[in-house]
Coordinates of C-alpha atoms in Angstrom, one line a residue:
X1 CA 108.3 89.3 112.4
X2 CA 105.3 89.4 114.7
X3 CA 101.7 89.3 113.3
X4 CA 98.7 90.3 115.0
X5 CA 95.2 90.3 113.8
X6 CA 92.8 92.4 114.6
X7 CA 89.2 91.5 114.6
X8 CA 86.9 94.2 113.4
X9 CA 83.4 94.7 112.3
X10 CA 81.5 91.9 112.0
X11 CA 84.0 89.1 110.7
X12 CA 87.3 91.8 109.2
X13 CA 90.3 92.2 110.0
X14 CA 93.2 94.4 110.8
X15 CA 96.7 93.3 111.8
X16 CA 100.0 94.8 113.1
X17 CA 103.0 93.6 111.0
X18 CA 105.7 93.8 113.5
X19 CA 109.7 93.6 113.3
X20 CA 110.8 92.7 116.9
X21 CA 114.0 94.3 116.7
X22 CA 113.3 98.0 116.5
X23 CA 109.2 97.6 116.7
X24 CA 108.5 99.2 113.9
X25 CA 105.6 98.4 112.8
X26 CA 102.6 98.3 109.6
X27 CA 99.2 98.6 109.8
X28 CA 96.7 96.0 107.4
X29 CA 93.3 97.7 106.5
X30 CA 92.9 99.3 109.8
X31 CA 89.5 100.2 109.6
X32 CA 89.1 100.5 113.8
X33 CA 91.3 102.5 114.4
X34 CA 90.7 103.3 117.9
X35 CA 91.0 98.8 117.6
X36 CA 94.3 98.8 116.5
X37 CA 95.8 102.2 118.0
X38 CA 95.1 99.5 121.7
X39 CA 96.6 96.7 120.1
X40 CA 99.6 99.0 119.0
X41 CA 99.8 100.5 122.6
X42 CA 99.8 96.7 124.5
X43 CA 102.6 96.1 122.1
X44 CA 104.6 98.9 122.2
X45 CA 105.2 99.6 118.8
X46 CA 105.4 102.9 116.0
X47 CA 103.8 103.1 112.8
X48 CA 105.8 103.7 110.2
X49 CA 103.6 102.1 107.1
X50 CA 99.3 101.5 106.9
X51 CA 98.8 98.6 103.8
X52 CA 95.2 98.4 102.0
X53 CA 94.7 95.5 100.5
X54 CA 91.7 97.2 98.2
X55 CA 90.0 100.1 98.0
X56 CA 86.2 98.9 99.4
X57 CA 85.0 100.8 102.7
X58 CA 85.5 98.1 105.0
X59 CA 88.9 97.9 104.4
X60 CA 90.3 101.0 103.7
X61 CA 87.3 102.8 105.5
X62 CA 89.9 104.0 108.6
X63 CA 93.0 105.5 106.2
X64 CA 91.8 109.2 106.6
X65 CA 91.3 108.9 110.7
X66 CA 93.9 106.9 111.0
X67 CA 96.4 110.1 109.7
X68 CA 94.3 112.8 110.3
X69 CA 93.6 114.7 113.4
X70 CA 93.4 113.2 117.0
X71 CA 89.6 113.6 118.5
X72 CA 88.6 113.9 121.6
X73 CA 84.8 113.6 123.1
X74 CA 84.4 113.8 119.1
X75 CA 86.8 117.2 118.9
X76 CA 89.3 117.7 116.5
X77 CA 92.1 119.1 118.4
X78 CA 94.7 121.4 115.9
X79 CA 97.8 120.8 115.3
X80 CA 98.9 124.2 117.4
X81 CA 96.7 123.1 120.5
X82 CA 99.4 122.6 123.1
X83 CA 97.4 120.7 125.2
X84 CA 98.3 118.1 122.7
X85 CA 102.0 117.1 122.0
X86 CA 101.2 115.7 118.7
X87 CA 98.3 116.5 116.6
X88 CA 98.1 113.7 114.5
X89 CA 97.0 110.6 114.8
X90 CA 100.4 108.3 113.5
X91 CA 101.7 112.1 111.3
X92 CA 104.2 110.3 109.7
X93 CA 103.0 106.9 108.2
X94 CA 102.7 105.8 104.8
X95 CA 100.0 105.0 103.2
X96 CA 99.8 102.5 100.6
X97 CA 97.9 100.6 98.5
X98 CA 97.1 99.8 94.4
X99 CA 95.1 102.2 93.3
X100 CA 94.1 106.6 93.9
X101 CA 90.8 105.0 94.8
X102 CA 91.8 104.2 98.4
X103 CA 91.7 106.8 100.6
X104 CA 94.6 109.0 102.5
X105 CA 96.9 107.4 99.8
X106 CA 100.9 108.1 99.4
X107 CA 102.5 105.2 98.0
X108 CA 101.0 103.8 95.1
X109 CA 102.8 100.4 94.7
X110 CA 101.9 98.0 91.2
X111 CA 103.4 94.3 91.4
X112 CA 107.0 93.3 92.1
X113 CA 107.2 96.4 94.8
X114 CA 109.1 96.0 97.6
X115 CA 108.7 97.7 101.1
X116 CA 110.6 96.7 104.4
X117 CA 109.7 97.9 107.6
X118 CA 112.2 97.9 110.4
X119 CA 115.6 96.1 109.7
X120 CA 114.8 92.6 108.9
X121 CA 111.3 92.8 107.3
X122 CA 110.7 92.7 103.3
X123 CA 107.4 92.9 101.7
X124 CA 106.7 92.3 98.0
X125 CA 103.7 93.5 96.4
X126 CA 101.6 91.5 94.5
X127 CA 98.7 92.3 91.9
X128 CA 95.2 90.2 92.3
X129 CA 92.9 91.9 90.2
X130 CA 89.4 90.7 90.2
X131 CA 87.7 91.2 93.1
X132 CA 88.5 95.1 92.6
X133 CA 90.8 96.0 90.2
X134 CA 93.5 97.5 92.4
X135 CA 93.5 93.6 95.0
X136 CA 97.0 94.2 96.5
X137 CA 98.1 91.1 98.8
X138 CA 101.4 91.5 100.3
X139 CA 103.8 88.7 101.0
X140 CA 106.1 89.1 104.1
X141 CA 109.8 87.4 104.8
X142 CA 112.4 88.3 108.3
X143 CA 115.6 87.9 106.7
X144 CA 116.3 87.4 110.1
X145 CA 114.3 83.9 110.7
X146 CA 113.6 82.8 107.2
X147 CA 111.1 80.2 108.4
X148 CA 108.8 83.1 109.2
X149 CA 106.9 83.5 105.7
X150 CA 102.8 85.4 105.5
X151 CA 100.9 87.3 102.7
X152 CA 97.7 89.4 103.9
X153 CA 95.2 88.3 101.1
X154 CA 92.4 90.6 101.5
X155 CA 89.5 89.6 99.3
X156 CA 91.4 87.7 96.8
X157 CA 92.1 84.3 99.2
X158 CA 89.7 83.4 102.1
X159 CA 90.8 79.7 103.9
X160 CA 88.8 77.7 101.7
X161 CA 87.5 80.9 99.5
X162 CA 87.6 83.4 97.1
X163 CA 86.4 86.8 97.4
X164 CA 83.6 87.4 95.1
X165 CA 84.2 89.1 91.2
X166 CA 83.1 92.6 92.2
X167 CA 85.2 94.0 89.3
X168 CA 87.2 91.5 87.5
X169 CA 86.1 88.1 85.5
X170 CA 86.5 84.5 86.2
X171 CA 90.1 84.3 84.6
X172 CA 90.9 86.9 86.7
X173 CA 90.4 85.0 89.6
X174 CA 91.6 82.1 88.5
X175 CA 95.5 84.0 87.3
X176 CA 95.3 85.6 91.1
X177 CA 94.5 82.3 93.1
X178 CA 97.3 80.6 91.1
X179 CA 99.8 83.3 91.4
X180 CA 99.2 83.2 95.5
X181 CA 100.1 79.3 94.5
X182 CA 103.6 79.7 93.8
X183 CA 104.0 81.1 96.8
X184 CA 106.3 78.5 98.9
X185 CA 104.2 75.6 100.5
X186 CA 104.4 77.0 104.4
X187 CA 103.5 80.2 103.6
X188 CA 100.7 81.4 106.5
X189 CA 97.9 83.3 105.3
X190 CA 96.3 86.3 106.7
X191 CA 92.8 86.9 105.7
X192 CA 90.6 89.8 105.5
X193 CA 87.5 87.9 106.2
X194 CA 85.9 85.0 108.6
X195 CA 84.0 83.1 106.3
X196 CA 85.8 80.5 107.0
X197 CA 82.8 77.9 108.2
X198 CA 80.5 79.0 105.4
X199 CA 83.7 78.6 103.0
X200 CA 84.5 74.9 104.4
X201 CA 80.5 73.9 104.5
X202 CA 80.7 75.1 100.5
X203 CA 84.0 72.7 100.4
X204 CA 82.4 69.4 101.6
X205 CA 79.2 70.0 99.1
X206 CA 81.3 70.0 96.2
X207 CA 84.1 67.6 97.2
X208 CA 82.8 65.5 99.6
X209 CA 85.4 62.9 100.2
X210 CA 88.2 65.5 100.7
X211 CA 89.5 65.0 103.8
X212 CA 91.6 67.9 104.3
X213 CA 88.4 69.6 103.8
X214 CA 86.8 67.8 106.8
X215 CA 90.2 68.9 108.5
X216 CA 89.1 72.2 108.1
X217 CA 85.7 72.2 109.7
X218 CA 87.0 70.4 112.5
X219 CA 89.2 74.0 112.5
X220 CA 86.6 76.3 112.4
X221 CA 84.4 74.6 114.6
X222 CA 87.5 74.6 117.2
X223 CA 88.8 78.1 116.1
X224 CA 86.8 81.4 116.6
X225 CA 89.5 83.2 115.0
X226 CA 91.3 80.7 112.3
X227 CA 93.9 83.5 110.6
X228 CA 96.5 82.6 111.0
X229 CA 96.3 79.1 111.3
X230 CA 97.0 77.7 107.5
X231 CA 99.5 77.8 105.0
X232 CA 99.4 77.8 100.8
X233 CA 99.8 73.9 100.9
X234 CA 96.7 73.7 103.2
X235 CA 94.4 75.6 100.7
X236 CA 96.3 73.4 97.4
X237 CA 94.8 70.8 99.4
X238 CA 90.6 72.4 100.7
X239 CA 90.4 75.1 98.9
X240 CA 88.1 73.6 95.8
X241 CA 88.8 77.4 94.0
X242 CA 92.5 76.6 93.9
X243 CA 91.6 72.7 92.9
X244 CA 89.5 73.3 89.5
X245 CA 91.4 70.6 87.8
X246 CA 90.2 68.1 90.3
X247 CA 88.1 65.5 89.4
X248 CA 85.2 66.4 92.3
X249 CA 84.8 70.2 91.1
X250 CA 84.7 68.6 87.3
X251 CA 81.9 66.2 88.2
X252 CA 80.1 69.9 90.5
X253 CA 80.5 72.1 87.5
X254 CA 80.2 69.9 84.5
X255 CA 83.6 70.9 82.6
X256 CA 86.8 70.4 82.6
X257 CA 87.7 74.0 81.5
X258 CA 88.9 75.7 85.1
X259 CA 87.8 79.2 84.0
X260 CA 84.3 78.0 83.4
X261 CA 84.7 75.6 86.2
X262 CA 85.8 79.3 88.7
X263 CA 83.3 81.1 87.2
X264 CA 80.4 78.2 87.7
X265 CA 81.8 77.2 91.6
X266 CA 82.0 81.1 92.1
X267 CA 78.0 81.1 91.0
X268 CA 77.1 78.2 93.2
X269 CA 78.9 79.5 96.2
X270 CA 76.8 83.2 95.9
X271 CA 73.7 80.9 95.8
X272 CA 75.1 78.3 98.3

């Protein structure tokens, strides 16, 4: 299994999830189709699946172009145009997501559903409602290399942070992050946005004596791209949104109730 991040927009990430034996791949949130296609050509892979973490346009906004007609100089080529052997970008790709709000959707998934890429990659769908109600995180494993584990977290979990509660509640975010926390500790996190520096600055404000947060600040200072460099175990050490029962969070929020603490923390971060 190989995972290739593709930075898009100012701070989003798209990804290629590749089965190295078959060279079959899934695209994750391919907002910038041209960039994703170029990376696929470099890797020599064929797409079979498009995984969408949620319906927001900065994640799903490339879906229709991904499966739509090829354009040349802004002009669409018809399917019967003899000058082009394949009039669709990626014509047989399954577009996967958690609701019909996702453009070009062909497969609606629910919590616990599984998918396969190539011969050895298994994908488990994890429903994590809050940022949006259709948020799906994708936990990926490789049967040929069991030590490889990863999770595409969209805008639910960031390195050192979490998404805003646009369509949900503090209780839902607490449940969603706790659910992700049940994954094996060595699961690598592949995030939806590069918010790592601001998240750790906020974390240091809440929990200034936390050595893991200090290491996180060093990580973000040394790496422009931080996705794929941390694990679920790391999140349990330095993500204040996953440490609601810590004394530092209790002190900062003034409550020992985890849901109230989550709500207070998110409001603090929004105004930080």
